[in-house]
Amino acid sequence: MTLIQPQRRPRRLRVSPAMRRLVRETRPSADALILPIFVHESVSSPQPIASMPGVSHHTLDSLAALVDDACVAGIGGVMLFAVPARRDATGTAAADPAGILNRAITRAVAAADGRLVVMADLCLDEFTDHGHCGVLDDRGGVDNDATLAAYGEMALAQARAGAHVLGLSGMMDGQVGYVRAVLDAAGYIETSLLAYAAKYASAFYGPFRDAVQSDLQGDRKTYQMDPGNGREGLLEAELDEAEGADIVMVKPALPYLDVLAEVAAASRVPVAAYHVSGEYSQIEAAAERGWLDRRAAHLEVLTSMVRAGSDIVVTYAALELAAWLAES
Ligand code: PBG
């Protein structure tokens, strides 16, 4: 019988580690990694977060040490979240210069000393006693425009504290344009805005809500996006870019790589992806059981986000990823 040989042999470029290294299309870099950090006002030493193995609540001192580690690891930035000692209906601690998040910003900026970018979460959910990302109207709904005013105050406090980038994660309409105008009017023209542009109402935020000890009753479906909507994710990113976002983000990452790819194709600003708490913890939990190779899984996931078009990746595994990337 006649032997019919394949005309094309893609396996030729997979024959050796050297060849695979040469032809690899996607090369993730530590430069593009952002490490989220939780600062807790009521702890006196770092405390592990049960739902997020390897992640801790930090004091201001341990924050400074961790920022230094991040600089040494060569990652691109950190994103600060805070757990305040006291919460109220309007989240007043968010805009207080002595509030934990604003003090953390100043501390992190000093520790970084120009070696990486310090970002801060700009949202009310960690500061409100009802747990919503905004202030409530008399019927208990989240009042969009009243929330904008609160975000403006919070933005000024964060800019004054020295934050390089403000991460607008509340999903209020018009938040980017509003905060940009407030900052510009006060002279903070160099404070950048990272817009959580396409942020979905996701089950994968579970461990994070544990981490920030959120008392949220109900859900965030009137402001975060419906998981079924891809086109709307593009609209949100377009609006944020038009309102002046310096960076747009898609969140979570893996369940929304299609949205990420489309946003990356359409945007003219850098695009970020947030590999969120639930995405992180599911790898950790499976690895703990010996069900998958932790390092390989984290590296594969990072590669997939970059391949889909992400310029910047926010991940709880940032420090380890940087070490693994340096080794390989
Ligand atoms: C809101 C905010 C959330 C996350 C980041 N910013 C929680 C939410 O929207 O419920 C989730 C991050 C994660 O799950 O890792 N300020």
mmCIF file of C-alpha atoms and ligand atoms in Angstrom:
data_model
loop_
_atom_site.group_PDB
_atom_site.id
_atom_site.type_symbol
_atom_site.label_atom_id
_atom_site.label_comp_id
_atom_site.label_asym_id
_atom_site.label_seq_id
_atom_site.Cartn_x
_atom_site.Cartn_y
_atom_site.Cartn_z
ATOM 1 C CA MET A 1 0.000 0.000 0.000
ATOM 2 C CA THR A 2 1.076 3.553 -0.678
ATOM 3 C CA LEU A 3 2.167 5.522 2.298
ATOM 4 C CA ILE A 4 0.551 8.944 2.331
ATOM 5 C CA GLN A 5 2.687 11.350 4.291
ATOM 6 C CA PRO A 6 1.333 14.534 5.899
ATOM 7 C CA GLN A 7 2.172 17.585 3.794
ATOM 8 C CA ARG A 8 2.464 19.834 6.817
ATOM 9 C CA ARG A 9 4.049 18.844 10.130
ATOM 10 C CA PRO A 10 3.397 21.380 12.924
ATOM 11 C CA ARG A 11 5.106 18.956 15.326
ATOM 12 C CA ARG A 12 8.440 19.927 13.741
ATOM 13 C CA LEU A 13 8.416 23.096 15.832
ATOM 14 C CA ARG A 14 7.742 21.127 19.015
ATOM 15 C CA VAL A 15 10.668 18.723 18.853
ATOM 16 C CA SER A 16 12.812 20.220 21.613
ATOM 17 C CA PRO A 17 12.635 22.634 24.523
ATOM 18 C CA ALA A 18 14.954 24.956 22.585
ATOM 19 C CA MET A 19 12.688 24.959 19.524
ATOM 20 C CA ARG A 20 9.548 25.453 21.603
ATOM 21 C CA ARG A 21 11.190 28.346 23.393
ATOM 22 C CA LEU A 22 12.172 29.947 20.085
ATOM 23 C CA VAL A 23 8.722 29.826 18.488
ATOM 24 C CA ARG A 24 6.571 30.584 21.541
ATOM 25 C CA GLU A 25 4.093 33.375 20.679
ATOM 26 C CA THR A 26 3.230 34.502 24.193
ATOM 27 C CA ARG A 27 5.891 35.480 26.695
ATOM 28 C CA PRO A 28 4.456 36.670 29.995
ATOM 29 C CA SER A 29 6.671 39.029 31.945
ATOM 30 C CA ALA A 30 6.885 40.014 35.613
ATOM 31 C CA ASP A 31 6.780 43.658 34.471
ATOM 32 C CA ALA A 32 3.078 43.307 33.749
ATOM 33 C CA LEU A 33 2.024 41.699 37.043
ATOM 34 C CA ILE A 34 0.066 43.470 39.767
ATOM 35 C CA LEU A 35 -0.189 42.003 43.280
ATOM 36 C CA PRO A 36 -3.385 42.795 45.243
ATOM 37 C CA ILE A 37 -2.672 43.397 48.957
ATOM 38 C CA PHE A 38 -5.144 43.466 51.852
ATOM 39 C CA VAL A 39 -4.366 45.848 54.710
ATOM 40 C CA HIS A 40 -6.381 45.239 57.883
ATOM 41 C CA GLU A 41 -6.812 48.006 60.426
ATOM 42 C CA SER A 42 -7.441 45.618 63.347
ATOM 43 C CA VAL A 43 -4.589 43.130 63.150
ATOM 44 C CA SER A 44 -1.219 43.560 64.811
ATOM 45 C CA SER A 45 0.616 40.923 62.767
ATOM 46 C CA PRO A 46 -0.053 39.368 59.329
ATOM 47 C CA GLN A 47 -2.986 36.945 59.456
ATOM 48 C CA PRO A 48 -3.568 34.254 56.816
ATOM 49 C CA ILE A 49 -6.895 34.499 54.941
ATOM 50 C CA ALA A 50 -8.508 31.053 55.175
ATOM 51 C CA SER A 51 -10.305 31.205 51.829
ATOM 52 C CA MET A 52 -7.172 32.339 49.970
ATOM 53 C CA PRO A 53 -4.196 30.088 50.757
ATOM 54 C CA GLY A 54 -0.937 32.051 50.650
ATOM 55 C CA VAL A 55 -2.687 35.441 51.018
ATOM 56 C CA SER A 56 -2.747 37.410 54.299
ATOM 57 C CA HIS A 57 -4.215 40.434 55.985
ATOM 58 C CA HIS A 58 -1.400 42.909 56.518
ATOM 59 C CA THR A 59 -0.472 45.589 58.991
ATOM 60 C CA LEU A 60 1.045 48.828 57.729
ATOM 61 C CA ASP A 61 4.490 47.488 58.640
ATOM 62 C CA SER A 62 4.074 44.139 56.929
ATOM 63 C CA LEU A 63 2.603 46.009 53.937
ATOM 64 C CA ALA A 64 5.816 47.985 53.622
ATOM 65 C CA ALA A 65 7.880 44.791 53.777
ATOM 66 C CA LEU A 66 5.684 43.105 51.168
ATOM 67 C CA VAL A 67 5.950 46.093 48.822
ATOM 68 C CA ASP A 68 9.707 45.852 49.121
ATOM 69 C CA ASP A 69 9.520 42.121 48.270
ATOM 70 C CA ALA A 70 7.379 43.005 45.259
ATOM 71 C CA CYS A 71 9.996 45.508 44.074
ATOM 72 C CA VAL A 72 12.754 42.946 44.453
ATOM 73 C CA ALA A 73 10.658 40.369 42.569
ATOM 74 C CA GLY A 74 10.419 42.880 39.733
ATOM 75 C CA ILE A 75 6.645 43.011 39.370
ATOM 76 C CA GLY A 76 4.942 46.035 37.875
ATOM 77 C CA GLY A 77 2.730 47.150 40.733
ATOM 78 C CA VAL A 78 0.537 46.512 43.739
ATOM 79 C CA MET A 79 -3.197 47.089 44.218
ATOM 80 C CA LEU A 80 -4.264 48.022 47.754
ATOM 81 C CA PHE A 81 -7.493 46.961 49.445
ATOM 82 C CA ALA A 82 -8.344 47.742 53.055
ATOM 83 C CA VAL A 83 -10.441 46.299 55.840
ATOM 84 C CA PRO A 84 -11.355 49.204 58.134
ATOM 85 C CA ALA A 85 -12.115 48.803 61.832
ATOM 86 C CA ARG A 86 -15.424 50.677 61.511
ATOM 87 C CA ARG A 87 -18.037 50.842 58.766
ATOM 88 C CA ASP A 88 -21.056 53.095 58.318
ATOM 89 C CA ALA A 89 -23.894 53.678 55.862
ATOM 90 C CA THR A 90 -21.959 56.034 53.601
ATOM 91 C CA GLY A 91 -18.454 54.649 54.045
ATOM 92 C CA THR A 92 -16.973 57.830 55.501
ATOM 93 C CA ALA A 93 -13.631 56.180 56.387
ATOM 94 C CA ALA A 94 -12.907 55.910 52.658
ATOM 95 C CA ALA A 95 -12.322 59.637 52.263
ATOM 96 C CA ASP A 96 -10.730 60.190 55.677
ATOM 97 C CA PRO A 97 -7.011 61.018 55.292
ATOM 98 C CA ALA A 98 -6.437 59.021 58.501
ATOM 99 C CA GLY A 99 -8.478 56.089 57.146
ATOM 100 C CA ILE A 100 -6.618 52.805 56.814
ATOM 101 C CA LEU A 101 -6.575 52.684 53.007
ATOM 102 C CA ASN A 102 -5.220 56.217 52.663
ATOM 103 C CA ARG A 103 -2.521 55.585 55.241
ATOM 104 C CA ALA A 104 -1.641 52.349 53.465
ATOM 105 C CA ILE A 105 -1.251 54.219 50.173
ATOM 106 C CA THR A 106 1.251 56.664 51.651
ATOM 107 C CA ARG A 107 3.146 53.827 53.299
ATOM 108 C CA ALA A 108 3.268 51.737 50.109
ATOM 109 C CA VAL A 109 4.375 54.656 47.959
ATOM 110 C CA ALA A 110 7.236 55.360 50.366
ATOM 111 C CA ALA A 111 8.264 51.680 50.449
ATOM 112 C CA ALA A 112 8.143 51.400 46.666
ATOM 113 C CA ASP A 113 10.275 54.498 46.238
ATOM 114 C CA GLY A 114 9.592 54.700 42.514
ATOM 115 C CA ARG A 115 10.339 51.018 41.836
ATOM 116 C CA LEU A 116 6.751 50.009 41.076
ATOM 117 C CA VAL A 117 3.291 51.500 40.577
ATOM 118 C CA VAL A 118 0.983 51.801 43.586
ATOM 119 C CA MET A 119 -2.726 51.365 42.824
ATOM 120 C CA ALA A 120 -5.631 51.705 45.246
ATOM 121 C CA ASP A 121 -9.129 50.260 45.080
ATOM 122 C CA LEU A 122 -11.639 53.056 44.674
ATOM 123 C CA CYS A 123 -14.951 51.634 45.825
ATOM 124 C CA LEU A 124 -17.161 51.884 48.898
ATOM 125 C CA ASP A 125 -17.917 48.221 49.576
ATOM 126 C CA GLU A 126 -15.114 47.761 52.102
ATOM 127 C CA PHE A 127 -16.303 50.847 53.989
ATOM 128 C CA THR A 128 -20.094 50.548 54.084
ATOM 129 C CA ASP A 129 -21.918 48.599 56.785
ATOM 130 C CA HIS A 130 -24.410 47.258 54.203
ATOM 131 C CA GLY A 131 -21.551 46.088 51.963
ATOM 132 C CA HIS A 132 -22.712 47.706 48.733
ATOM 133 C CA CYS A 133 -20.312 49.527 46.427
ATOM 134 C CA GLY A 134 -22.271 52.756 46.751
ATOM 135 C CA VAL A 135 -24.613 54.723 48.978
ATOM 136 C CA LEU A 136 -28.250 53.680 49.203
ATOM 137 C CA ASP A 137 -31.416 55.598 48.296
ATOM 138 C CA ASP A 138 -34.554 55.547 50.502
ATOM 139 C CA ARG A 139 -35.748 52.325 48.902
ATOM 140 C CA GLY A 140 -32.481 50.491 49.560
ATOM 141 C CA GLY A 141 -31.234 50.646 45.966
ATOM 142 C CA VAL A 142 -27.733 51.844 45.106
ATOM 143 C CA ASP A 143 -27.948 55.529 44.206
ATOM 144 C CA ASN A 144 -25.653 56.022 41.200
ATOM 145 C CA ASP A 145 -25.197 59.783 41.232
ATOM 146 C CA ALA A 146 -24.967 60.166 45.019
ATOM 147 C CA THR A 147 -22.268 57.482 44.891
ATOM 148 C CA LEU A 148 -20.298 59.491 42.323
ATOM 149 C CA ALA A 149 -19.973 62.340 44.811
ATOM 150 C CA ALA A 150 -18.597 59.907 47.411
ATOM 151 C CA TYR A 151 -16.160 58.459 44.853
ATOM 152 C CA GLY A 152 -14.954 61.987 44.085
ATOM 153 C CA GLU A 153 -14.113 62.581 47.755
ATOM 154 C CA MET A 154 -12.426 59.199 47.982
ATOM 155 C CA ALA A 155 -10.419 59.892 44.823
ATOM 156 C CA LEU A 156 -9.131 63.173 46.219
ATOM 157 C CA ALA A 157 -8.063 61.479 49.456
ATOM 158 C CA GLN A 158 -6.255 58.733 47.520
ATOM 159 C CA ALA A 159 -4.563 61.216 45.191
ATOM 160 C CA ARG A 160 -3.457 63.314 48.167
ATOM 161 C CA ALA A 161 -2.117 60.157 49.848
ATOM 162 C CA GLY A 162 0.065 59.700 46.780
ATOM 163 C CA ALA A 163 -1.581 56.841 44.847
ATOM 164 C CA HIS A 164 -0.273 56.564 41.298
ATOM 165 C CA VAL A 165 -3.365 54.804 39.931
ATOM 166 C CA LEU A 166 -6.941 54.701 41.239
ATOM 167 C CA GLY A 167 -8.807 51.478 40.498
ATOM 168 C CA LEU A 168 -12.468 52.343 39.972
ATOM 169 C CA SER A 169 -14.189 49.064 40.752
ATOM 170 C CA GLY A 170 -17.707 50.164 41.708
ATOM 171 C CA MET A 171 -19.406 49.945 38.288
ATOM 172 C CA MET A 172 -21.391 53.185 38.695
ATOM 173 C CA ASP A 173 -22.318 54.866 35.406
ATOM 174 C CA GLY A 174 -20.141 57.877 34.684
ATOM 175 C CA GLN A 175 -17.658 57.159 37.482
ATOM 176 C CA VAL A 176 -14.567 57.558 35.318
ATOM 177 C CA GLY A 177 -15.579 60.906 33.839
ATOM 178 C CA TYR A 178 -16.703 62.213 37.202
ATOM 179 C CA VAL A 179 -13.556 61.235 39.086
ATOM 180 C CA ARG A 180 -11.353 62.509 36.250
ATOM 181 C CA ALA A 181 -13.056 65.910 36.424
ATOM 182 C CA VAL A 182 -12.731 66.099 40.219
ATOM 183 C CA LEU A 183 -9.028 65.181 40.091
ATOM 184 C CA ASP A 184 -8.259 67.601 37.271
ATOM 185 C CA ALA A 185 -10.046 70.474 38.995
ATOM 186 C CA ALA A 186 -7.877 69.862 42.071
ATOM 187 C CA GLY A 187 -4.693 69.722 39.994
ATOM 188 C CA TYR A 188 -4.130 65.936 40.162
ATOM 189 C CA ILE A 189 -3.601 65.667 36.433
ATOM 190 C CA GLU A 190 -0.982 62.921 36.758
ATOM 191 C CA THR A 191 -3.074 60.520 38.847
ATOM 192 C CA SER A 192 -4.087 57.703 36.479
ATOM 193 C CA LEU A 193 -7.407 55.885 36.373
ATOM 194 C CA LEU A 194 -7.746 52.165 35.913
ATOM 195 C CA ALA A 195 -11.378 51.422 35.108
ATOM 196 C CA TYR A 196 -12.881 48.072 36.030
ATOM 197 C CA ALA A 197 -14.715 48.492 32.766
ATOM 198 C CA ALA A 198 -16.299 45.111 32.169
ATOM 199 C CA LYS A 199 -16.836 43.807 35.679
ATOM 200 C CA TYR A 200 -19.261 40.931 35.906
ATOM 201 C CA ALA A 201 -21.516 39.919 38.814
ATOM 202 C CA SER A 202 -19.486 36.786 39.436
ATOM 203 C CA ALA A 203 -19.542 33.840 41.813
ATOM 204 C CA PHE A 204 -15.738 33.924 41.673
ATOM 205 C CA TYR A 205 -15.511 36.889 44.092
ATOM 206 C CA GLY A 206 -16.509 34.622 47.001
ATOM 207 C CA PRO A 207 -13.109 34.319 48.711
ATOM 208 C CA PHE A 208 -12.464 38.077 48.334
ATOM 209 C CA ARG A 209 -15.699 38.950 50.130
ATOM 210 C CA ASP A 210 -14.493 36.686 52.919
ATOM 211 C CA ALA A 211 -11.138 38.442 52.859
ATOM 212 C CA VAL A 212 -12.673 41.903 53.249
ATOM 213 C CA GLN A 213 -15.223 40.545 55.748
ATOM 214 C CA SER A 214 -18.057 41.917 53.661
ATOM 215 C CA ASP A 215 -21.514 41.805 55.216
ATOM 216 C CA LEU A 216 -23.226 42.194 51.868
ATOM 217 C CA GLN A 217 -26.875 41.140 51.880
ATOM 218 C CA GLY A 218 -28.277 40.374 48.465
ATOM 219 C CA ASP A 219 -26.157 40.846 45.383
ATOM 220 C CA ARG A 220 -24.560 43.428 43.085
ATOM 221 C CA LYS A 221 -26.571 42.623 39.974
ATOM 222 C CA THR A 222 -27.973 46.135 39.503
ATOM 223 C CA TYR A 223 -24.484 47.505 38.898
ATOM 224 C CA GLN A 224 -22.122 44.659 38.006
ATOM 225 C CA MET A 225 -22.701 43.067 34.606
ATOM 226 C CA ASP A 226 -24.726 40.024 33.653
ATOM 227 C CA PRO A 227 -22.406 37.112 32.770
ATOM 228 C CA GLY A 228 -24.333 36.515 29.549
ATOM 229 C CA ASN A 229 -23.453 39.879 28.054
ATOM 230 C CA GLY A 230 -20.352 40.085 25.899
ATOM 231 C CA ARG A 231 -21.265 43.010 23.647
ATOM 232 C CA GLU A 232 -22.179 45.084 26.681
ATOM 233 C CA GLY A 233 -18.678 44.468 28.049
ATOM 234 C CA LEU A 234 -17.311 46.178 24.951
ATOM 235 C CA LEU A 235 -19.718 49.090 25.438
ATOM 236 C CA GLU A 236 -18.610 49.524 29.060
ATOM 237 C CA ALA A 237 -14.945 49.557 28.008
ATOM 238 C CA GLU A 238 -15.673 52.041 25.195
ATOM 239 C CA LEU A 239 -17.523 54.383 27.553
ATOM 240 C CA ASP A 240 -14.736 54.241 30.133
ATOM 241 C CA GLU A 241 -12.091 54.944 27.506
ATOM 242 C CA ALA A 242 -14.142 57.882 26.234
ATOM 243 C CA GLU A 243 -14.576 59.196 29.797
ATOM 244 C CA GLY A 244 -10.809 59.232 30.217
ATOM 245 C CA ALA A 245 -9.793 55.836 31.595
ATOM 246 C CA ASP A 246 -6.035 55.392 31.229
ATOM 247 C CA ILE A 247 -6.323 51.601 31.542
ATOM 248 C CA VAL A 248 -9.409 49.407 31.136
ATOM 249 C CA MET A 249 -9.905 46.053 32.845
ATOM 250 C CA VAL A 250 -11.968 42.933 32.360
ATOM 251 C CA LYS A 251 -12.873 40.961 35.472
ATOM 252 C CA PRO A 252 -12.949 38.039 36.243
ATOM 253 C CA ALA A 253 -10.473 36.770 33.664
ATOM 254 C CA LEU A 254 -10.836 33.159 32.563
ATOM 255 C CA PRO A 255 -14.643 32.961 32.252
ATOM 256 C CA TYR A 256 -14.480 36.184 30.172
ATOM 257 C CA LEU A 257 -11.468 35.679 27.893
ATOM 258 C CA ASP A 258 -13.735 36.273 24.896
ATOM 259 C CA VAL A 259 -14.639 39.707 26.251
ATOM 260 C CA LEU A 260 -10.989 40.365 27.091
ATOM 261 C CA ALA A 261 -9.927 39.543 23.526
ATOM 262 C CA GLU A 262 -12.564 41.838 22.035
ATOM 263 C CA VAL A 263 -11.775 44.691 24.409
ATOM 264 C CA ALA A 264 -8.062 44.276 23.632
ATOM 265 C CA ALA A 265 -8.783 44.433 19.902
ATOM 266 C CA ALA A 266 -10.943 47.550 20.192
ATOM 267 C CA SER A 267 -9.136 49.579 22.872
ATOM 268 C CA ARG A 268 -6.414 52.111 22.322
ATOM 269 C CA VAL A 269 -5.396 52.137 25.998
ATOM 270 C CA PRO A 270 -3.655 49.315 27.921
ATOM 271 C CA VAL A 271 -5.957 46.441 28.864
ATOM 272 C CA ALA A 272 -5.788 44.588 32.173
ATOM 273 C CA ALA A 273 -7.285 41.303 33.341
ATOM 274 C CA TYR A 274 -8.038 40.428 36.969
ATOM 275 C CA HIS A 275 -7.556 36.780 37.858
ATOM 276 C CA VAL A 276 -9.895 37.033 40.836
ATOM 277 C CA SER A 277 -9.961 35.375 44.246
ATOM 278 C CA GLY A 278 -12.174 32.431 43.268
ATOM 279 C CA GLU A 279 -10.086 31.702 40.198
ATOM 280 C CA TYR A 280 -6.962 31.768 42.362
ATOM 281 C CA SER A 281 -8.380 29.706 45.212
ATOM 282 C CA GLN A 282 -9.739 26.960 42.977
ATOM 283 C CA ILE A 283 -6.192 26.297 41.762
ATOM 284 C CA GLU A 284 -4.898 26.375 45.336
ATOM 285 C CA ALA A 285 -7.614 24.006 46.574
ATOM 286 C CA ALA A 286 -7.081 21.504 43.775
ATOM 287 C CA ALA A 287 -3.306 21.670 44.207
ATOM 288 C CA GLU A 288 -3.669 21.047 47.951
ATOM 289 C CA ARG A 289 -5.468 17.826 47.083
ATOM 290 C CA GLY A 290 -2.760 16.866 44.641
ATOM 291 C CA TRP A 291 -5.222 17.165 41.766
ATOM 292 C CA LEU A 292 -3.141 19.511 39.675
ATOM 293 C CA ASP A 293 0.333 20.953 39.446
ATOM 294 C CA ARG A 294 0.091 24.344 41.083
ATOM 295 C CA ARG A 295 3.004 26.028 39.363
ATOM 296 C CA ALA A 296 2.099 24.718 35.908
ATOM 297 C CA ALA A 297 -1.546 25.720 36.397
ATOM 298 C CA HIS A 298 -0.719 29.277 37.462
ATOM 299 C CA LEU A 299 1.740 29.721 34.589
ATOM 300 C CA GLU A 300 -0.748 28.333 32.060
ATOM 301 C CA VAL A 301 -3.501 30.628 33.292
ATOM 302 C CA LEU A 302 -1.187 33.653 33.126
ATOM 303 C CA THR A 303 -0.169 32.715 29.599
ATOM 304 C CA SER A 304 -3.806 32.420 28.547
ATOM 305 C CA MET A 305 -4.663 35.898 29.829
ATOM 306 C CA VAL A 306 -1.719 37.419 27.999
ATOM 307 C CA ARG A 307 -2.507 35.411 24.859
ATOM 308 C CA ALA A 308 -6.090 36.721 24.931
ATOM 309 C CA GLY A 309 -4.739 40.269 24.818
ATOM 310 C CA SER A 310 -4.096 41.395 28.360
ATOM 311 C CA ASP A 311 -1.226 43.863 28.771
ATOM 312 C CA ILE A 312 -1.469 43.852 32.567
ATOM 313 C CA VAL A 313 -2.502 40.990 34.856
ATOM 314 C CA VAL A 314 -3.738 41.387 38.419
ATOM 315 C CA THR A 315 -3.109 38.139 40.315
ATOM 316 C CA TYR A 316 -2.659 36.929 43.886
ATOM 317 C CA ALA A 317 0.127 34.685 42.570
ATOM 318 C CA ALA A 318 2.154 37.634 41.228
ATOM 319 C CA LEU A 319 5.223 37.140 43.422
ATOM 320 C CA GLU A 320 5.516 33.428 42.791
ATOM 321 C CA LEU A 321 4.828 33.885 39.093
ATOM 322 C CA ALA A 322 7.661 36.406 38.938
ATOM 323 C CA ALA A 323 10.004 33.894 40.573
ATOM 324 C CA TRP A 324 8.898 31.098 38.245
ATOM 325 C CA LEU A 325 9.271 33.315 35.184
ATOM 326 C CA ALA A 326 12.779 34.260 36.279
ATOM 327 C CA GLU A 327 13.696 30.568 36.605
ATOM 328 C CA SER A 328 12.336 29.473 33.250
HETATM 329 C C1 PBG B 1 -15.071 45.673 44.927
HETATM 330 C C2 PBG B 1 -14.161 44.605 44.493
HETATM 331 C C3 PBG B 1 -14.384 43.228 44.510
HETATM 332 C C4 PBG B 1 -13.252 42.626 44.013
HETATM 333 C C5 PBG B 1 -12.348 43.632 43.719
HETATM 334 N N1 PBG B 1 -12.936 44.848 43.989
HETATM 335 C C6 PBG B 1 -15.508 42.461 45.059
HETATM 336 C C7 PBG B 1 -16.845 42.561 44.521
HETATM 337 O O1 PBG B 1 -17.105 43.229 43.537
HETATM 338 O O2 PBG B 1 -17.683 41.928 45.127
HETATM 339 C C8 PBG B 1 -13.075 41.158 43.834
HETATM 340 C C9 PBG B 1 -11.687 40.702 43.666
HETATM 341 C C10 PBG B 1 -11.505 39.247 43.792
HETATM 342 O O3 PBG B 1 -12.454 38.457 43.896
HETATM 343 O O4 PBG B 1 -10.339 38.841 43.775
HETATM 344 N N2 PBG B 1 -14.390 46.700 45.580
#
